[in-house]
CSV table of C-alpha atoms and ligand atoms in Angstrom, one decimal:
chain,number,residue,atom,x,y,z
N,1,MET,CA,64.2,86.0,114.7
N,2,THR,CA,65.2,89.7,114.2
N,3,ASP,CA,63.7,92.9,113.4
N,4,SER,CA,62.6,93.0,109.6
N,5,ASN,CA,64.8,95.9,108.6
N,6,ARG,CA,67.7,95.8,111.5
N,7,VAL,CA,70.6,95.0,109.0
N,8,HIS,CA,73.6,93.6,111.1
N,9,ILE,CA,76.7,94.9,110.0
N,10,PHE,CA,79.7,91.7,111.3
N,11,ASP,CA,83.7,93.4,110.9
N,12,THR,CA,86.0,91.1,109.5
N,13,THR,CA,88.5,93.5,108.9
N,14,LEU,CA,90.8,92.4,112.0
N,15,ARG,CA,90.5,88.6,110.2
N,16,ASP,CA,90.1,88.9,106.8
N,17,ALA,CA,92.0,91.7,106.5
N,18,GLU,CA,94.5,91.8,108.0
N,19,GLN,CA,95.3,88.1,106.1
N,20,THR,CA,96.2,91.1,103.2
N,21,PRO,CA,100.2,90.6,102.5
N,22,GLY,CA,102.1,93.0,105.2
N,23,ALA,CA,99.0,94.6,107.0
N,24,SER,CA,99.8,92.2,110.1
N,25,LEU,CA,99.0,93.9,112.8
N,26,THR,CA,100.5,93.3,116.5
N,27,VAL,CA,98.0,92.3,119.5
N,28,LYS,CA,97.7,96.4,120.6
N,29,GLU,CA,97.2,97.0,116.9
N,30,LYS,CA,94.0,95.0,117.1
N,31,LEU,CA,92.7,96.7,119.9
N,32,GLU,CA,93.4,99.7,119.5
N,33,ILE,CA,91.1,99.3,116.1
N,34,ALA,CA,88.5,96.9,117.8
N,35,HIS,CA,87.7,99.7,120.4
N,36,GLN,CA,87.3,102.3,117.3
N,37,LEU,CA,84.5,99.8,116.2
N,38,ALA,CA,83.1,100.0,119.0
N,39,ARG,CA,82.9,103.6,118.9
N,40,LEU,CA,81.6,102.7,115.4
N,41,ASN,CA,79.2,100.9,116.9
N,42,VAL,CA,79.0,97.9,114.5
N,43,ASP,CA,77.3,94.4,115.9
N,44,ILE,CA,79.9,91.7,115.4
N,45,ILE,CA,84.0,91.6,115.6
N,46,GLU,CA,85.9,89.1,114.1
N,47,ALA,CA,88.5,89.2,116.0
N,48,GLY,CA,91.1,87.0,114.6
N,49,PHE,CA,91.9,82.6,114.3
N,50,PRO,CA,93.0,82.1,117.4
N,51,LEU,CA,94.4,78.4,116.1
N,52,SER,CA,96.7,79.8,113.6
N,53,SER,CA,98.8,82.0,115.8
N,54,ASN,CA,99.3,82.5,119.6
N,55,GLU,CA,98.9,86.2,118.5
N,56,ASP,CA,95.3,85.5,117.2
N,57,PHE,CA,94.4,83.5,120.6
N,58,GLU,CA,95.6,86.6,122.3
N,59,ALA,CA,94.0,89.5,120.0
N,60,VAL,CA,90.9,88.0,120.7
N,61,ARG,CA,90.7,86.9,123.8
N,62,ARG,CA,91.1,90.7,125.1
N,63,ILE,CA,89.1,91.7,122.5
N,64,ALA,CA,86.4,90.2,123.9
N,65,HIS,CA,87.2,90.6,127.5
N,66,GLU,CA,88.7,94.3,127.4
N,67,VAL,CA,86.2,96.1,124.7
N,68,GLU,CA,82.7,96.6,125.2
N,69,GLY,CA,78.8,97.0,122.9
N,70,PRO,CA,79.8,94.7,120.0
N,71,MET,CA,79.7,90.8,120.3
N,72,VAL,CA,82.9,89.3,119.4
N,73,CYS,CA,83.8,86.4,117.1
N,74,GLY,CA,86.9,84.1,116.6
N,75,LEU,CA,86.9,81.7,113.8
N,76,ALA,CA,87.7,77.9,113.7
N,77,ARG,CA,87.5,75.4,111.3
N,78,ALA,CA,84.5,72.4,111.1
N,79,LEU,CA,87.5,70.9,113.5
N,80,ALA,CA,87.5,69.9,117.6
N,81,LYS,CA,90.9,71.8,118.3
N,82,ASP,CA,90.3,74.6,116.4
N,83,ILE,CA,87.0,75.0,117.9
N,84,GLU,CA,88.6,73.7,121.4
N,85,ARG,CA,91.0,76.6,121.2
N,86,ALA,CA,88.2,80.0,120.0
N,87,GLY,CA,86.4,78.4,123.0
N,88,GLU,CA,89.1,78.9,125.5
N,89,ALA,CA,89.4,82.2,123.6
N,90,LEU,CA,86.5,83.5,124.4
N,91,LYS,CA,85.8,81.6,127.7
N,92,ASP,CA,84.6,84.0,130.0
N,93,ALA,CA,83.9,86.4,127.6
N,94,PRO,CA,80.4,88.8,127.9
N,95,ASN,CA,79.2,88.4,124.4
N,96,PRO,CA,81.1,86.0,122.6
N,97,ARG,CA,80.2,84.3,119.3
N,98,ILE,CA,81.8,81.0,117.8
N,99,HIS,CA,82.3,80.8,113.9
N,100,THR,CA,83.3,77.0,111.9
N,101,PHE,CA,83.3,77.2,108.3
N,102,ILE,CA,83.8,74.5,105.9
N,103,GLY,CA,83.6,74.0,101.9
N,104,THR,CA,81.5,72.1,100.2
N,105,SER,CA,81.6,73.0,97.2
N,106,GLU,CA,81.8,70.2,94.7
N,107,ILE,CA,85.6,72.2,93.9
N,108,HIS,CA,86.6,72.9,97.5
N,109,MET,CA,84.8,68.9,98.6
N,110,GLN,CA,87.2,66.6,95.9
N,111,GLY,CA,89.7,69.6,95.6
N,112,GLN,CA,90.6,70.0,99.1
N,113,MET,CA,90.0,68.2,101.3
N,114,ARG,CA,89.1,64.8,99.2
N,115,LYS,CA,85.8,64.4,101.2
N,116,GLY,CA,81.9,63.3,100.0
N,117,ARG,CA,78.9,65.7,100.8
N,118,GLU,CA,78.6,62.8,103.4
N,119,ASP,CA,80.6,63.6,105.8
N,120,VAL,CA,81.2,67.1,105.3
N,121,LEU,CA,77.9,67.6,106.1
N,122,LYS,CA,78.9,65.3,110.2
N,123,MET,CA,81.4,67.3,110.2
N,124,ALA,CA,80.1,70.5,109.9
N,125,VAL,CA,77.0,69.5,111.9
N,126,ARG,CA,79.6,68.0,114.5
N,127,ALA,CA,81.2,71.3,114.3
N,128,VAL,CA,78.1,73.1,115.5
N,129,GLU,CA,77.7,71.4,118.2
N,130,LEU,CA,81.0,71.4,119.5
N,131,ALA,CA,81.1,75.0,119.1
N,132,LYS,CA,77.0,75.4,120.8
N,133,SER,CA,79.1,73.6,124.0
N,134,PHE,CA,81.5,77.2,124.4
N,135,CYS,CA,78.7,79.6,123.5
N,136,ASP,CA,74.7,80.3,122.3
N,137,SER,CA,75.7,82.4,119.4
N,138,VAL,CA,77.5,80.2,116.5
N,139,GLU,CA,77.8,81.1,113.0
N,140,PHE,CA,78.2,78.7,110.0
N,141,SER,CA,79.5,79.1,106.7
N,142,PRO,CA,79.4,76.7,103.7
N,143,MET,CA,82.2,78.4,102.4
N,144,ASP,CA,82.4,78.7,98.9
N,145,ALA,CA,78.3,78.4,99.1
N,146,ALA,CA,77.9,80.8,95.8
N,147,ARG,CA,79.4,77.5,94.0
N,148,THR,CA,77.8,75.1,95.8
N,149,ASP,CA,74.6,72.7,94.6
N,150,PRO,CA,71.8,74.7,95.4
N,151,SER,CA,69.8,71.1,97.0
N,152,PHE,CA,73.1,69.8,99.0
N,153,LEU,CA,73.7,73.9,100.5
N,154,HIS,CA,69.6,74.0,101.7
N,155,ASP,CA,70.8,70.3,103.3
N,156,VAL,CA,73.5,72.0,105.1
N,157,ILE,CA,72.0,75.0,105.8
N,158,GLU,CA,69.2,72.9,107.6
N,159,ALA,CA,71.2,70.4,109.4
N,160,THR,CA,73.2,73.4,110.7
N,161,ILE,CA,69.9,75.7,111.8
N,162,ALA,CA,68.9,72.3,113.7
N,163,ALA,CA,72.4,71.9,115.4
N,164,GLY,CA,71.4,75.1,116.9
N,165,ALA,CA,73.4,77.4,114.7
N,166,THR,CA,71.9,81.1,114.8
N,167,THR,CA,73.4,82.6,112.3
N,168,ILE,CA,74.1,81.2,108.7
N,169,ASN,CA,77.0,83.3,106.4
N,170,ILE,CA,76.8,82.9,102.6
N,171,PRO,CA,80.1,83.3,101.5
N,172,ASP,CA,80.9,84.1,97.9
N,173,THR,CA,84.6,83.0,98.8
N,174,VAL,CA,86.6,83.7,95.7
N,175,GLY,CA,84.4,86.5,93.7
N,176,TYR,CA,82.5,84.4,91.6
N,177,ALA,CA,78.8,85.3,92.1
N,178,VAL,CA,76.2,88.2,90.0
N,179,PRO,CA,74.4,90.3,92.0
N,180,GLU,CA,71.1,89.1,90.9
N,181,GLN,CA,71.8,85.4,90.7
N,182,PHE,CA,73.2,86.2,94.2
N,183,GLY,CA,70.3,88.1,95.7
N,184,THR,CA,68.2,84.3,94.2
N,185,LEU,CA,70.4,82.3,95.9
N,186,ILE,CA,69.7,84.4,99.2
N,187,ALA,CA,66.1,84.1,98.4
N,188,ASP,CA,65.4,80.4,98.2
N,189,ILE,CA,67.4,79.8,100.9
N,190,LEU,CA,64.7,81.7,102.6
N,191,ASP,CA,62.3,80.0,100.7
N,192,GLY,CA,63.2,76.7,100.4
N,193,VAL,CA,65.0,75.7,104.3
N,194,PRO,CA,61.9,75.1,106.3
N,195,ASN,CA,63.8,76.5,109.3
N,196,SER,CA,65.2,79.2,107.2
N,197,LYS,CA,63.7,81.7,110.1
N,198,ASP,CA,65.5,80.2,112.8
N,199,ALA,CA,68.8,81.4,112.2
N,200,ILE,CA,70.1,85.1,110.3
N,201,ILE,CA,71.1,84.6,107.2
N,202,SER,CA,74.5,86.3,106.6
N,203,VAL,CA,76.9,87.0,103.3
N,204,HIS,CA,80.0,87.4,103.5
N,205,CYS,CA,81.5,89.3,99.5
N,206,HIS,CA,84.7,89.3,98.1
N,207,ASP,CA,85.8,91.9,95.2
N,208,ASP,CA,87.5,89.9,92.9
N,209,LEU,CA,84.7,91.0,89.4
N,210,GLY,CA,84.6,94.0,92.0
N,211,MET,CA,80.6,93.0,92.8
N,212,ALA,CA,81.4,92.4,96.4
N,213,VAL,CA,78.8,95.7,97.7
N,214,VAL,CA,76.5,95.5,94.9
N,215,ASN,CA,76.2,91.5,95.6
N,216,THR,CA,75.9,92.0,99.9
N,217,LEU,CA,73.7,94.9,98.7
N,218,SER,CA,71.4,92.2,96.5
N,219,ALA,CA,71.6,89.4,99.1
N,220,LEU,CA,69.9,92.3,101.6
N,221,LYS,CA,67.8,93.3,99.2
N,222,ASN,CA,66.8,89.5,99.5
N,223,GLY,CA,66.5,88.6,102.7
N,224,ALA,CA,69.8,88.6,104.5
N,225,ARG,CA,70.5,90.7,107.3
N,226,GLN,CA,73.9,90.4,108.0
N,227,ALA,CA,76.8,91.9,106.3
N,228,GLU,CA,80.4,90.8,106.9
N,229,CYS,CA,82.7,93.3,105.6
N,230,THR,CA,85.0,95.5,106.0
N,231,LEU,CA,86.6,99.2,106.2
N,232,ASN,CA,88.2,100.2,103.5
N,233,GLY,CA,86.8,96.7,101.3
N,234,LEU,CA,90.8,95.6,102.8
N,235,GLY,CA,90.9,92.4,102.7
N,236,GLU,CA,92.2,87.8,100.8
N,237,ARG,CA,93.2,89.5,97.5
N,238,ALA,CA,91.3,91.5,96.0
N,239,GLY,CA,89.7,92.5,99.3
N,240,ASN,CA,85.9,92.1,101.1
N,241,ALA,CA,83.1,94.0,100.7
N,242,SER,CA,84.0,97.6,102.3
N,243,LEU,CA,81.9,98.4,105.4
N,244,GLU,CA,81.8,102.5,105.0
N,245,GLU,CA,79.7,101.4,101.0
N,246,VAL,CA,77.4,99.1,101.9
N,247,VAL,CA,76.2,101.1,105.4
N,248,MET,CA,76.2,104.5,103.5
N,249,ALA,CA,74.1,102.5,100.5
N,250,LEU,CA,72.0,101.4,102.5
N,251,ARG,CA,71.5,105.1,104.2
N,252,THR,CA,71.9,107.5,101.3
N,253,ARG,CA,69.0,104.7,99.4
N,254,ARG,CA,66.3,104.1,101.9
N,255,ASP,CA,64.4,104.5,99.8
N,256,TYR,CA,64.9,101.5,98.3
N,257,PHE,CA,66.6,99.5,100.3
N,258,GLY,CA,64.0,100.0,103.4
N,259,LEU,CA,66.9,99.2,105.9
N,260,ASP,CA,68.7,100.3,109.1
N,261,THR,CA,72.1,99.2,110.4
N,262,GLU,CA,73.0,100.8,113.4
N,263,ILE,CA,76.7,102.0,112.4
N,264,ASP,CA,76.9,105.4,113.6
N,265,ALA,CA,78.4,106.9,110.3
N,266,HIS,CA,80.6,109.9,112.3
N,267,GLU,CA,82.8,108.0,113.3
N,268,ILE,CA,83.0,105.8,109.7
N,269,ILE,CA,86.2,108.4,108.8
N,270,ALA,CA,88.1,108.4,111.2
N,271,THR,CA,88.1,104.3,111.3
N,272,SER,CA,89.3,104.2,107.7
N,273,ARG,CA,92.2,106.4,108.3
N,274,LEU,CA,92.8,104.3,111.8
N,275,VAL,CA,93.3,100.7,109.5
N,276,SER,CA,95.3,103.1,107.3
N,277,ARG,CA,97.0,103.9,109.1
N,278,LEU,CA,97.9,100.8,111.6
N,279,MET,CA,97.9,97.9,108.2
N,280,GLY,CA,100.2,100.1,106.5
N,281,ILE,CA,98.1,100.6,103.6
N,282,ALA,CA,97.0,103.8,101.8
N,283,VAL,CA,93.3,104.6,100.4
N,284,PRO,CA,92.8,105.2,96.4
N,285,PRO,CA,91.9,108.6,96.4
N,286,ASN,CA,88.9,107.9,94.2
N,287,LYS,CA,87.9,105.3,96.6
N,288,ALA,CA,83.7,105.7,97.4
N,289,ILE,CA,83.3,107.2,100.9
N,290,VAL,CA,86.4,107.6,101.9
N,291,GLY,CA,88.8,108.1,99.5
N,292,ALA,CA,90.7,111.8,99.1
N,293,ASN,CA,88.5,112.8,97.0
N,294,ALA,CA,85.3,111.3,97.2
N,295,PHE,CA,83.8,114.7,98.1
N,296,ALA,CA,86.1,117.3,96.1
N,297,HIS,CA,84.2,119.0,93.5
N,298,SER,CA,86.1,119.7,90.6
N,299,SER,CA,84.1,121.2,87.9
N,300,GLY,CA,83.3,124.3,87.9
N,301,ILE,CA,79.3,123.0,86.6
N,302,HIS,CA,79.7,121.9,90.3
N,303,GLN,CA,81.3,123.6,92.8
N,304,ASP,CA,78.8,126.8,91.9
N,305,GLY,CA,76.1,123.7,92.3
N,306,VAL,CA,77.4,123.0,95.6
N,307,LEU,CA,78.1,126.7,96.8
N,308,LYS,CA,74.1,127.1,95.7
N,309,ALA,CA,72.1,124.4,97.0
N,310,ARG,CA,74.6,120.9,98.4
N,311,ASN,CA,72.1,118.5,97.0
N,312,THR,CA,72.6,119.7,93.4
N,313,PHE,CA,75.3,117.5,93.2
N,314,GLU,CA,75.6,116.0,96.3
N,315,ILE,CA,73.9,113.0,97.8
N,316,MET,CA,75.3,112.6,101.3
N,317,GLU,CA,77.2,115.2,102.9
N,318,PRO,CA,80.5,115.2,104.2
N,319,LYS,CA,80.2,115.6,107.5
N,320,ASP,CA,77.4,112.4,107.5
N,321,VAL,CA,80.5,110.0,107.8
N,322,GLY,CA,82.6,112.8,109.9
N,323,LEU,CA,84.6,115.0,107.6
N,324,GLU,CA,84.8,118.5,109.5
N,325,ASP,CA,83.0,120.5,106.7
N,326,THR,CA,84.7,123.7,108.3
N,327,GLU,CA,89.0,123.2,109.5
N,328,ILE,CA,90.1,124.1,112.6
N,329,VAL,CA,93.5,125.5,112.3
N,330,LEU,CA,96.1,125.4,114.5
N,331,THR,CA,99.2,127.6,115.2
N,332,ALA,CA,102.4,127.5,116.3
N,333,ARG,CA,100.5,130.5,118.6
N,334,SER,CA,97.5,127.6,119.7
N,335,GLY,CA,98.4,126.6,123.0
N,336,ARG,CA,98.0,123.3,125.0
N,337,HIS,CA,94.1,123.7,126.0
N,338,ALA,CA,93.4,123.7,122.4
N,339,LEU,CA,96.0,121.2,121.2
N,340,ARG,CA,93.8,119.1,123.9
N,341,HIS,CA,90.5,120.0,122.5
N,342,ARG,CA,90.4,119.1,119.5
N,343,ILE,CA,93.0,115.8,120.3
N,344,GLU,CA,90.0,114.8,122.1
N,345,GLU,CA,87.8,116.2,119.5
N,346,LEU,CA,89.5,113.7,117.2
N,347,GLY,CA,88.5,110.5,119.3
N,348,PHE,CA,92.3,110.1,120.8
N,349,SER,CA,92.7,110.7,124.6
N,350,LEU,CA,96.0,110.8,126.0
N,351,SER,CA,97.3,111.2,129.0
N,352,ALA,CA,99.3,114.7,130.4
N,353,GLU,CA,102.5,113.3,129.1
N,354,GLU,CA,100.8,112.0,126.2
N,355,LEU,CA,99.4,115.4,125.3
N,356,GLU,CA,102.7,117.1,126.9
N,357,ASP,CA,105.2,114.7,124.3
N,358,ALA,CA,102.3,115.0,121.2
N,359,TYR,CA,102.3,119.5,122.9
N,360,GLY,CA,106.6,119.4,121.6
N,361,ARG,CA,105.7,117.5,118.5
N,362,PHE,CA,103.0,120.1,117.1
N,363,LEU,CA,106.0,122.9,118.1
N,364,GLU,CA,108.1,121.5,116.3
N,365,LEU,CA,105.7,120.8,113.3
N,366,ALA,CA,103.8,124.5,113.2
N,367,ASP,CA,107.8,126.1,113.2
N,368,LYS,CA,107.8,124.0,109.7
N,369,LYS,CA,104.8,124.3,107.7
N,370,LYS,CA,102.5,127.1,110.0
N,371,GLU,CA,99.0,126.0,109.6
N,372,ILE,CA,98.2,122.4,111.7
N,373,PHE,CA,94.7,121.1,110.0
N,374,ASP,CA,93.6,117.7,111.8
N,375,GLU,CA,95.3,115.1,109.7
N,376,ASP,CA,98.3,116.5,111.1
N,377,LEU,CA,97.5,115.8,114.5
N,378,ILE,CA,96.2,112.6,113.7
N,379,GLU,CA,99.5,111.8,112.0
N,380,ILE,CA,101.2,113.6,115.4
N,381,VAL,CA,99.2,111.9,117.8
N,382,GLY,CA,99.2,108.5,116.1
N,383,GLY,CA,103.3,108.7,115.0
N,384,GLN,CA,103.1,108.3,118.8
N,385,GLN,CA,100.9,106.1,119.9
N,386,ARG,CA,102.4,103.2,117.4
N,387,GLU,CA,103.6,100.4,118.9
N,388,GLU,CA,106.8,99.3,116.9
N,389,THR,CA,109.9,97.9,117.2
N,390,THR,CA,112.5,99.7,117.3
N,391,HIS,CA,116.3,97.3,116.4
N,392,TYR,CA,116.8,100.6,113.8
N,393,THR,CA,116.9,104.0,114.6
N,394,LEU,CA,117.9,106.2,111.9
N,395,GLU,CA,120.2,109.1,114.1
N,396,TYR,CA,121.9,111.3,110.5
N,397,LEU,CA,120.4,111.4,107.5
N,398,HIS,CA,122.4,113.5,104.7
N,399,THR,CA,121.5,113.6,100.5
N,400,VAL,CA,122.8,115.8,98.0
N,401,SER,CA,121.0,115.6,94.8
N,402,GLY,CA,120.5,117.9,91.9
N,403,THR,CA,120.9,119.0,88.4
N,404,GLY,CA,124.2,117.3,87.0
N,405,THR,CA,125.5,115.2,90.7
N,406,VAL,CA,125.6,111.9,91.6
N,407,PRO,CA,123.4,111.7,93.6
N,408,SER,CA,124.5,110.5,96.9
N,409,SER,CA,123.2,109.7,100.5
N,410,THR,CA,124.7,109.4,104.0
N,411,VAL,CA,123.2,107.5,106.7
N,412,ARG,CA,123.3,106.9,110.4
N,413,ILE,CA,121.5,104.1,112.3
N,414,ALA,CA,121.8,102.7,115.8
N,415,ILE,CA,121.5,98.8,115.8
N,416,GLY,CA,120.9,98.4,119.5
N,417,ASP,CA,124.4,100.1,120.7
N,418,GLU,CA,126.2,100.5,117.8
N,419,VAL,CA,126.3,102.5,115.9
N,420,VAL,CA,127.3,102.1,112.1
N,421,GLN,CA,127.6,104.9,109.3
N,422,GLU,CA,127.2,104.4,105.2
N,423,SER,CA,126.8,106.1,102.2
N,424,ALA,CA,125.9,104.9,99.0
N,425,TRP,CA,124.9,106.9,95.5
N,426,GLY,CA,121.9,106.0,93.3
N,427,ASP,CA,119.6,107.1,90.6
N,428,GLY,CA,117.9,109.8,92.8
N,429,PRO,CA,118.0,110.7,96.5
N,430,VAL,CA,115.9,108.4,98.5
N,431,ASP,CA,117.4,105.7,95.3
N,432,ALA,CA,120.5,106.6,96.7
N,433,THR,CA,118.9,106.5,100.6
N,434,TYR,CA,117.5,103.2,100.3
N,435,ALA,CA,121.4,101.5,99.4
N,436,ALA,CA,122.5,103.1,102.0
N,437,ILE,CA,120.6,102.1,104.4
N,438,ARG,CA,120.9,98.4,103.0
N,439,LYS,CA,124.9,98.3,103.2
N,440,VAL,CA,124.0,99.0,107.3
N,441,THR,CA,121.7,96.2,108.3
N,442,SER,CA,122.8,94.1,104.8
N,443,ALA,CA,119.6,92.8,104.3
N,444,ASP,CA,119.2,91.2,101.9
N,445,VAL,CA,115.4,92.9,100.8
N,446,LEU,CA,113.0,93.6,97.9
N,447,LEU,CA,111.1,96.6,98.1
N,448,GLU,CA,107.9,95.5,96.2
N,449,ASP,CA,106.0,99.0,96.3
N,450,PHE,CA,106.6,102.2,97.4
N,451,THR,CA,104.2,104.7,97.2
N,452,ILE,CA,104.2,108.7,98.0
N,453,ARG,CA,101.3,111.0,99.5
N,454,ALA,CA,101.0,114.3,100.4
N,455,VAL,CA,99.1,113.9,103.7
N,456,THR,CA,98.0,117.5,104.0
N,457,SER,CA,97.7,120.5,101.2
N,458,GLY,CA,99.5,123.4,100.3
N,459,SER,CA,104.1,122.7,99.5
N,460,GLN,CA,104.7,122.4,103.2
N,461,ALA,CA,102.0,119.0,103.2
N,462,LEU,CA,103.0,117.0,105.3
N,463,GLY,CA,104.7,114.3,102.4
N,464,GLU,CA,103.3,110.4,103.8
N,465,VAL,CA,105.5,107.3,102.7
N,466,THR,CA,104.5,103.6,102.3
N,467,VAL,CA,106.9,100.8,101.3
N,468,HIS,CA,106.0,97.4,101.2
N,469,LEU,CA,109.4,95.2,101.4
N,470,THR,CA,109.8,91.1,101.3
N,471,GLU,CA,112.9,88.9,102.2
N,472,ASP,CA,112.5,84.8,102.3
N,473,GLY,CA,109.1,84.6,102.0
N,474,ARG,CA,108.3,87.4,105.1
N,475,SER,CA,106.7,90.2,103.6
N,476,ALA,CA,106.8,93.8,106.2
N,477,ARG,CA,105.0,97.5,105.1
N,478,GLY,CA,106.6,100.6,106.3
N,479,ARG,CA,105.3,104.1,106.6
N,480,GLY,CA,106.8,107.5,107.3
N,481,VAL,CA,106.1,110.6,107.3
N,482,SER,CA,107.6,114.0,107.3
N,483,THR,CA,107.5,117.1,105.5
N,484,ASP,CA,111.1,116.3,104.2
N,485,VAL,CA,110.1,113.4,101.4
N,486,VAL,CA,113.8,111.9,102.0
N,487,GLU,CA,113.8,111.7,105.6
N,488,ALA,CA,109.5,109.9,104.5
N,489,SER,CA,111.3,107.8,102.6
N,490,ALA,CA,114.2,106.6,105.2
N,491,GLU,CA,111.8,106.2,108.0
N,492,ALA,CA,109.0,104.3,106.2
N,493,TYR,CA,112.5,101.9,104.6
N,494,ILE,CA,113.8,101.9,108.1
N,495,ALA,CA,109.9,101.0,109.7
N,496,ALA,CA,109.3,97.5,107.6
N,497,LEU,CA,112.7,96.2,108.3
N,498,ASN,CA,112.2,96.4,111.9
N,499,ARG,CA,108.8,94.6,110.9
N,500,LEU,CA,110.8,92.0,109.2
N,501,PHE,CA,113.3,91.9,112.5
N,502,GLU,CA,110.3,91.4,114.0
N,503,LEU,CA,108.9,88.6,112.4
N,504,THR,CA,112.1,86.7,111.4
N,505,GLU,CA,112.5,87.3,115.5
N,506,ARG,CA,109.2,85.3,116.2
N,507,ASP,CA,109.7,82.8,113.7
N,508,ALA,CA,113.0,81.6,115.3
N,509,HIS,CA,111.4,82.2,118.8
N,510,PRO,CA,108.2,79.8,118.4
N,511,THR,CA,106.1,80.6,121.9
N,512,VAL,CA,103.7,77.4,123.0
G,1,MN,MN1,87.2,85.7,103.4
């Protein structure tokens, strides 16, 4: 069916990771990520679940038509209405795939669907046949495969391949598998299902026990040739197998796995940052491959070793994943030309007008902090490209704090044509600011999470604040970046309020 050593990378950041609470993306943001996934050179992009919402439908349709390179996939339950909706979203697309699924473990069949084996098998076959009427490439997933009776699993796989499925995905939906057992499950499918060679066997692992990546690698070692993963390991609950870890493990330990992907690893860092920025979920500093400390050596012995010969303590080089070895630093004296050059190297393309805008912001920031690093530029350009509802706009912020002072804050916020000003006090300047914003907006929101980190180094570093707010069961994240952390905190809070406002509006005016 395929080169025996070639692993297909199926990215589900836009589908599985997008289900992370508060991480929902607009269609425009999904397109931006999809274009970057194409630069990363993933084989398949799972762009969404078309029946689930009109936004998902539109995202799948536009990505399938506008993004060149990867195959584009839409998810559908094993139901006619789901598959037809996916087929409609992918109609006339150059390279489409429908991914359909049904639960096959006793727990799912009895507990959730109240159906017997025979019915489930029939539904799976009918779903694949229907999907096949829309496109050649059809993927079928027996959901909760890791907890499915292996003999029934083999029957379902054989029947769905016979019905035309070109990829069979074995999901460990609940993150229950352990590596050796999961690898054996894959080897047994390849040995025991007579027509298994007519399809590519894929895996989709979750990280509930911290084994998503290692289960994926074990499956690949045992003959699976498609890995479903997400950037930064984001996804339902504890997340999915992380794309960057699977890809770099295969690459770094090619001696052991003997497998290749077509991924352009130099795009890993840029993709990771874009996903983190648009989903509003910070990458933990100790995260493998893409964390801020992934290539930082702090022990004296290690530093000494790396300076003498990199491979003493480094199994990968930072530049392999797109981290610049020598950072180019721009200052207020750098002209438009230098700025444009660096911005383009970072993967952005700007119109003349956008460049002018970026240059203005660059000078403003260079005034405050003198040296401008790549991370700063990504903020300058990425921030201006961010699509945001601006129901609330922060116009003025003044805080008073200090030892022996009651921290207080005054904010002025534009709400449409109206401008409202309020003051409040709190435990600190951020708390006081949030209290003042709540007074202005009369928002009854809960602050679920507040994180602050320095984007760049030094005391004049840009501070990045991410907040997670909930209101009436809706959940939204907001992000703010500034050299002033109180201002960044206020911006993040307002951004999350704007998202909540957008979600409320969407629910109040459903489109057909
Ligand atoms: Mn999943």
